[in-house]
Amino acid sequence: MNRCTTSTPSRARKTAATLSAMLCLGFFSAGTAQAQAVQRNFPDKALRGEMVVVQPPLVAMDDRPTRLSPGARILDTSNRLVRSATLVNKELVVNYTMDHRGQVHQVWILTEAEAKEKRPGYGTQRNFTFESQQATPAATTSN
């Protein structure tokens, strides 16, 4: 009792050819999807700053020491997840959000075009000024 028909080998070849064609199309469509520019929408509460990972989870946001929250996410310019240990001592312009404890919760590393957009941020504030930044003193009179 031979249940196989004579058309089975040709059907298998057609199926293999169809699968290989679909696989090739899948590779081409995946390549074009990655080449497209991604427009990222940041939340309104996201702040702009400069981040330096000192030693995970310790980071400096605009020269202020703080921490990454448990479960913090850092996304690169292509929205891929990045580990904080790979960014140690790199100065990065980022948008970020804070959690209710004041820890950095979500970070987006910015492209040059995104960094040019204006966004509120803490900025670096210091309690000193350099002599070159001070206004010229008024003329003093001597007795």
JSON list of C-alpha atoms in Angstrom, two decimals:
[
{"chain": "A", "resi": 1, "resn": "MET", "atom": "CA", "xyz": [0.00, 0.00, 0.00]},
{"chain": "A", "resi": 2, "resn": "ASN", "atom": "CA", "xyz": [1.86, 2.95, -1.27]},
{"chain": "A", "resi": 3, "resn": "ARG", "atom": "CA", "xyz": [0.04, 6.12, -0.21]},
{"chain": "A", "resi": 4, "resn": "CYS", "atom": "CA", "xyz": [2.46, 8.51, -1.81]},
{"chain": "A", "resi": 5, "resn": "THR", "atom": "CA", "xyz": [1.51, 9.85, -5.19]},
{"chain": "A", "resi": 6, "resn": "THR", "atom": "CA", "xyz": [3.92, 10.64, -7.94]},
{"chain": "A", "resi": 7, "resn": "SER", "atom": "CA", "xyz": [3.24, 14.38, -7.67]},
{"chain": "A", "resi": 8, "resn": "THR", "atom": "CA", "xyz": [4.68, 14.68, -4.12]},
{"chain": "A", "resi": 9, "resn": "PRO", "atom": "CA", "xyz": [8.28, 15.52, -5.12]},
{"chain": "A", "resi": 10, "resn": "SER", "atom": "CA", "xyz": [7.15, 18.33, -7.42]},
{"chain": "A", "resi": 11, "resn": "ARG", "atom": "CA", "xyz": [4.82, 19.68, -4.71]},
{"chain": "A", "resi": 12, "resn": "ALA", "atom": "CA", "xyz": [7.71, 19.65, -2.23]},
{"chain": "A", "resi": 13, "resn": "ARG", "atom": "CA", "xyz": [9.87, 21.59, -4.70]},
{"chain": "A", "resi": 14, "resn": "LYS", "atom": "CA", "xyz": [7.15, 24.19, -5.18]},
{"chain": "A", "resi": 15, "resn": "THR", "atom": "CA", "xyz": [6.76, 24.56, -1.42]},
{"chain": "A", "resi": 16, "resn": "ALA", "atom": "CA", "xyz": [10.51, 24.94, -0.95]},
{"chain": "A", "resi": 17, "resn": "ALA", "atom": "CA", "xyz": [10.69, 27.55, -3.70]},
{"chain": "A", "resi": 18, "resn": "THR", "atom": "CA", "xyz": [7.78, 29.46, -2.20]},
{"chain": "A", "resi": 19, "resn": "LEU", "atom": "CA", "xyz": [9.32, 29.39, 1.28]},
{"chain": "A", "resi": 20, "resn": "SER", "atom": "CA", "xyz": [12.70, 30.59, 0.02]},
{"chain": "A", "resi": 21, "resn": "ALA", "atom": "CA", "xyz": [11.03, 33.44, -1.92]},
{"chain": "A", "resi": 22, "resn": "MET", "atom": "CA", "xyz": [9.08, 34.50, 1.18]},
{"chain": "A", "resi": 23, "resn": "LEU", "atom": "CA", "xyz": [12.25, 34.37, 3.26]},
{"chain": "A", "resi": 24, "resn": "CYS", "atom": "CA", "xyz": [14.11, 36.61, 0.78]},
{"chain": "A", "resi": 25, "resn": "LEU", "atom": "CA", "xyz": [11.24, 39.11, 0.76]},
{"chain": "A", "resi": 26, "resn": "GLY", "atom": "CA", "xyz": [11.29, 39.12, 4.55]},
{"chain": "A", "resi": 27, "resn": "PHE", "atom": "CA", "xyz": [14.98, 40.06, 4.59]},
{"chain": "A", "resi": 28, "resn": "PHE", "atom": "CA", "xyz": [14.48, 42.90, 2.11]},
{"chain": "A", "resi": 29, "resn": "SER", "atom": "CA", "xyz": [11.51, 44.38, 3.97]},
{"chain": "A", "resi": 30, "resn": "ALA", "atom": "CA", "xyz": [13.36, 44.20, 7.30]},
{"chain": "A", "resi": 31, "resn": "GLY", "atom": "CA", "xyz": [16.31, 46.11, 5.80]},
{"chain": "A", "resi": 32, "resn": "THR", "atom": "CA", "xyz": [14.13, 48.92, 4.47]},
{"chain": "A", "resi": 33, "resn": "ALA", "atom": "CA", "xyz": [12.27, 49.25, 7.77]},
{"chain": "A", "resi": 34, "resn": "GLN", "atom": "CA", "xyz": [15.52, 49.86, 9.65]},
{"chain": "A", "resi": 35, "resn": "ALA", "atom": "CA", "xyz": [16.70, 52.43, 7.13]},
{"chain": "A", "resi": 36, "resn": "GLN", "atom": "CA", "xyz": [13.69, 54.68, 7.72]},
{"chain": "A", "resi": 37, "resn": "ALA", "atom": "CA", "xyz": [14.09, 57.55, 10.15]},
{"chain": "A", "resi": 38, "resn": "VAL", "atom": "CA", "xyz": [12.23, 57.15, 13.42]},
{"chain": "A", "resi": 39, "resn": "GLN", "atom": "CA", "xyz": [10.24, 60.14, 14.68]},
{"chain": "A", "resi": 40, "resn": "ARG", "atom": "CA", "xyz": [10.18, 59.84, 18.44]},
{"chain": "A", "resi": 41, "resn": "ASN", "atom": "CA", "xyz": [7.55, 61.53, 20.55]},
{"chain": "A", "resi": 42, "resn": "PHE", "atom": "CA", "xyz": [8.72, 62.36, 24.05]},
{"chain": "A", "resi": 43, "resn": "PRO", "atom": "CA", "xyz": [6.33, 62.88, 26.96]},
{"chain": "A", "resi": 44, "resn": "ASP", "atom": "CA", "xyz": [5.56, 66.49, 27.93]},
{"chain": "A", "resi": 45, "resn": "LYS", "atom": "CA", "xyz": [7.09, 65.96, 31.37]},
{"chain": "A", "resi": 46, "resn": "ALA", "atom": "CA", "xyz": [10.45, 64.82, 29.89]},
{"chain": "A", "resi": 47, "resn": "LEU", "atom": "CA", "xyz": [13.34, 67.11, 30.77]},
{"chain": "A", "resi": 48, "resn": "ARG", "atom": "CA", "xyz": [16.51, 67.84, 28.80]},
{"chain": "A", "resi": 49, "resn": "GLY", "atom": "CA", "xyz": [19.88, 67.32, 30.38]},
{"chain": "A", "resi": 50, "resn": "GLU", "atom": "CA", "xyz": [23.37, 65.97, 30.14]},
{"chain": "A", "resi": 51, "resn": "MET", "atom": "CA", "xyz": [23.86, 62.53, 31.64]},
{"chain": "A", "resi": 52, "resn": "VAL", "atom": "CA", "xyz": [27.07, 60.87, 32.73]},
{"chain": "A", "resi": 53, "resn": "VAL", "atom": "CA", "xyz": [26.88, 57.34, 34.13]},
{"chain": "A", "resi": 54, "resn": "VAL", "atom": "CA", "xyz": [29.37, 57.33, 36.99]},
{"chain": "A", "resi": 55, "resn": "GLN", "atom": "CA", "xyz": [28.91, 53.77, 38.19]},
{"chain": "A", "resi": 56, "resn": "PRO", "atom": "CA", "xyz": [25.55, 52.08, 37.61]},
{"chain": "A", "resi": 57, "resn": "PRO", "atom": "CA", "xyz": [23.07, 52.90, 39.09]},
{"chain": "A", "resi": 58, "resn": "LEU", "atom": "CA", "xyz": [24.78, 56.18, 40.02]},
{"chain": "A", "resi": 59, "resn": "VAL", "atom": "CA", "xyz": [24.49, 58.90, 37.38]},
{"chain": "A", "resi": 60, "resn": "ALA", "atom": "CA", "xyz": [25.13, 62.62, 37.19]},
{"chain": "A", "resi": 61, "resn": "MET", "atom": "CA", "xyz": [22.35, 64.64, 35.56]},
{"chain": "A", "resi": 62, "resn": "ASP", "atom": "CA", "xyz": [23.61, 68.16, 34.80]},
{"chain": "A", "resi": 63, "resn": "ASP", "atom": "CA", "xyz": [26.40, 67.71, 37.37]},
{"chain": "A", "resi": 64, "resn": "ARG", "atom": "CA", "xyz": [23.87, 66.63, 40.04]},
{"chain": "A", "resi": 65, "resn": "PRO", "atom": "CA", "xyz": [24.45, 63.18, 41.51]},
{"chain": "A", "resi": 66, "resn": "THR", "atom": "CA", "xyz": [21.36, 60.97, 41.37]},
{"chain": "A", "resi": 67, "resn": "ARG", "atom": "CA", "xyz": [20.42, 57.35, 40.75]},
{"chain": "A", "resi": 68, "resn": "LEU", "atom": "CA", "xyz": [18.70, 55.32, 38.11]},
{"chain": "A", "resi": 69, "resn": "SER", "atom": "CA", "xyz": [15.45, 53.89, 39.44]},
{"chain": "A", "resi": 70, "resn": "PRO", "atom": "CA", "xyz": [15.00, 50.14, 39.69]},
{"chain": "A", "resi": 71, "resn": "GLY", "atom": "CA", "xyz": [13.83, 49.10, 36.24]},
{"chain": "A", "resi": 72, "resn": "ALA", "atom": "CA", "xyz": [15.10, 52.27, 34.57]},
{"chain": "A", "resi": 73, "resn": "ARG", "atom": "CA", "xyz": [15.21, 52.15, 30.79]},
{"chain": "A", "resi": 74, "resn": "ILE", "atom": "CA", "xyz": [17.83, 53.83, 28.60]},
{"chain": "A", "resi": 75, "resn": "LEU", "atom": "CA", "xyz": [16.97, 53.98, 24.89]},
{"chain": "A", "resi": 76, "resn": "ASP", "atom": "CA", "xyz": [19.52, 54.84, 22.21]},
{"chain": "A", "resi": 77, "resn": "THR", "atom": "CA", "xyz": [18.88, 56.94, 19.08]},
{"chain": "A", "resi": 78, "resn": "SER", "atom": "CA", "xyz": [17.14, 53.96, 17.40]},
{"chain": "A", "resi": 79, "resn": "ASN", "atom": "CA", "xyz": [14.94, 53.22, 20.46]},
{"chain": "A", "resi": 80, "resn": "ARG", "atom": "CA", "xyz": [16.94, 50.12, 21.36]},
{"chain": "A", "resi": 81, "resn": "LEU", "atom": "CA", "xyz": [17.49, 49.29, 25.01]},
{"chain": "A", "resi": 82, "resn": "VAL", "atom": "CA", "xyz": [21.01, 50.09, 26.24]},
{"chain": "A", "resi": 83, "resn": "ARG", "atom": "CA", "xyz": [22.63, 48.91, 29.45]},
{"chain": "A", "resi": 84, "resn": "SER", "atom": "CA", "xyz": [23.92, 51.63, 31.71]},
{"chain": "A", "resi": 85, "resn": "ALA", "atom": "CA", "xyz": [27.27, 49.87, 32.17]},
{"chain": "A", "resi": 86, "resn": "THR", "atom": "CA", "xyz": [28.11, 50.46, 28.49]},
{"chain": "A", "resi": 87, "resn": "LEU", "atom": "CA", "xyz": [27.76, 54.24, 28.97]},
{"chain": "A", "resi": 88, "resn": "VAL", "atom": "CA", "xyz": [30.17, 54.76, 31.86]},
{"chain": "A", "resi": 89, "resn": "ASN", "atom": "CA", "xyz": [31.94, 58.17, 31.73]},
{"chain": "A", "resi": 90, "resn": "LYS", "atom": "CA", "xyz": [30.28, 59.22, 28.44]},
{"chain": "A", "resi": 91, "resn": "GLU", "atom": "CA", "xyz": [28.67, 62.66, 28.34]},
{"chain": "A", "resi": 92, "resn": "LEU", "atom": "CA", "xyz": [25.31, 62.26, 26.59]},
{"chain": "A", "resi": 93, "resn": "VAL", "atom": "CA", "xyz": [22.59, 64.78, 25.77]},
{"chain": "A", "resi": 94, "resn": "VAL", "atom": "CA", "xyz": [19.34, 63.12, 26.80]},
{"chain": "A", "resi": 95, "resn": "ASN", "atom": "CA", "xyz": [15.67, 63.60, 27.52]},
{"chain": "A", "resi": 96, "resn": "TYR", "atom": "CA", "xyz": [14.65, 61.93, 30.75]},
{"chain": "A", "resi": 97, "resn": "THR", "atom": "CA", "xyz": [11.80, 61.47, 33.19]},
{"chain": "A", "resi": 98, "resn": "MET", "atom": "CA", "xyz": [11.97, 61.14, 36.96]},
{"chain": "A", "resi": 99, "resn": "ASP", "atom": "CA", "xyz": [9.91, 58.90, 39.21]},
{"chain": "A", "resi": 100, "resn": "HIS", "atom": "CA", "xyz": [8.15, 59.99, 42.39]},
{"chain": "A", "resi": 101, "resn": "ARG", "atom": "CA", "xyz": [11.32, 59.38, 44.46]},
{"chain": "A", "resi": 102, "resn": "GLY", "atom": "CA", "xyz": [13.40, 61.73, 42.33]},
{"chain": "A", "resi": 103, "resn": "GLN", "atom": "CA", "xyz": [15.29, 58.97, 40.55]},
{"chain": "A", "resi": 104, "resn": "VAL", "atom": "CA", "xyz": [15.83, 58.89, 36.80]},
{"chain": "A", "resi": 105, "resn": "HIS", "atom": "CA", "xyz": [13.29, 56.45, 35.36]},
{"chain": "A", "resi": 106, "resn": "GLN", "atom": "CA", "xyz": [13.42, 56.69, 31.55]},
{"chain": "A", "resi": 107, "resn": "VAL", "atom": "CA", "xyz": [16.20, 58.09, 29.36]},
{"chain": "A", "resi": 108, "resn": "TRP", "atom": "CA", "xyz": [16.28, 58.77, 25.62]},
{"chain": "A", "resi": 109, "resn": "ILE", "atom": "CA", "xyz": [19.73, 59.39, 24.09]},
{"chain": "A", "resi": 110, "resn": "LEU", "atom": "CA", "xyz": [19.21, 62.14, 21.51]},
{"chain": "A", "resi": 111, "resn": "THR", "atom": "CA", "xyz": [20.35, 62.52, 17.94]},
{"chain": "A", "resi": 112, "resn": "GLU", "atom": "CA", "xyz": [21.89, 65.85, 16.87]},
{"chain": "A", "resi": 113, "resn": "ALA", "atom": "CA", "xyz": [18.59, 67.00, 15.35]},
{"chain": "A", "resi": 114, "resn": "GLU", "atom": "CA", "xyz": [16.63, 66.12, 18.50]},
{"chain": "A", "resi": 115, "resn": "ALA", "atom": "CA", "xyz": [19.21, 67.85, 20.69]},
{"chain": "A", "resi": 116, "resn": "LYS", "atom": "CA", "xyz": [18.66, 71.13, 18.81]},
{"chain": "A", "resi": 117, "resn": "GLU", "atom": "CA", "xyz": [14.98, 71.22, 19.77]},
{"chain": "A", "resi": 118, "resn": "LYS", "atom": "CA", "xyz": [14.22, 73.36, 22.81]},
{"chain": "A", "resi": 119, "resn": "ARG", "atom": "CA", "xyz": [12.94, 71.57, 25.92]},
{"chain": "A", "resi": 120, "resn": "PRO", "atom": "CA", "xyz": [12.86, 72.55, 29.58]},
{"chain": "A", "resi": 121, "resn": "GLY", "atom": "CA", "xyz": [15.51, 71.12, 31.82]},
{"chain": "A", "resi": 122, "resn": "TYR", "atom": "CA", "xyz": [17.19, 71.69, 35.10]},
{"chain": "A", "resi": 123, "resn": "GLY", "atom": "CA", "xyz": [20.39, 72.95, 33.56]},
{"chain": "A", "resi": 124, "resn": "THR", "atom": "CA", "xyz": [23.63, 73.31, 35.41]},
{"chain": "A", "resi": 125, "resn": "GLN", "atom": "CA", "xyz": [23.40, 75.69, 38.34]},
{"chain": "A", "resi": 126, "resn": "ARG", "atom": "CA", "xyz": [26.44, 76.64, 40.33]},
{"chain": "A", "resi": 127, "resn": "ASN", "atom": "CA", "xyz": [26.88, 78.85, 43.35]},
{"chain": "A", "resi": 128, "resn": "PHE", "atom": "CA", "xyz": [30.00, 80.49, 41.93]},
{"chain": "A", "resi": 129, "resn": "THR", "atom": "CA", "xyz": [30.98, 82.50, 38.88]},
{"chain": "A", "resi": 130, "resn": "PHE", "atom": "CA", "xyz": [34.26, 82.94, 37.14]},
{"chain": "A", "resi": 131, "resn": "GLU", "atom": "CA", "xyz": [35.90, 86.33, 36.91]},
{"chain": "A", "resi": 132, "resn": "SER", "atom": "CA", "xyz": [35.37, 86.37, 33.15]},
{"chain": "A", "resi": 133, "resn": "GLN", "atom": "CA", "xyz": [31.62, 85.96, 33.69]},
{"chain": "A", "resi": 134, "resn": "GLN", "atom": "CA", "xyz": [31.27, 88.86, 36.10]},
{"chain": "A", "resi": 135, "resn": "ALA", "atom": "CA", "xyz": [30.21, 92.29, 34.99]},
{"chain": "A", "resi": 136, "resn": "THR", "atom": "CA", "xyz": [32.91, 94.94, 35.04]},
{"chain": "A", "resi": 137, "resn": "PRO", "atom": "CA", "xyz": [33.03, 96.55, 38.47]},
{"chain": "A", "resi": 138, "resn": "ALA", "atom": "CA", "xyz": [32.03, 100.17, 38.82]},
{"chain": "A", "resi": 139, "resn": "ALA", "atom": "CA", "xyz": [34.84, 102.69, 39.08]},
{"chain": "A", "resi": 140, "resn": "THR", "atom": "CA", "xyz": [36.05, 103.02, 42.63]},
{"chain": "A", "resi": 141, "resn": "THR", "atom": "CA", "xyz": [36.95, 106.33, 44.14]},
{"chain": "A", "resi": 142, "resn": "SER", "atom": "CA", "xyz": [39.92, 106.66, 46.41]},
{"chain": "A", "resi": 143, "resn": "ASN", "atom": "CA", "xyz": [40.22, 109.18, 49.20]}
]
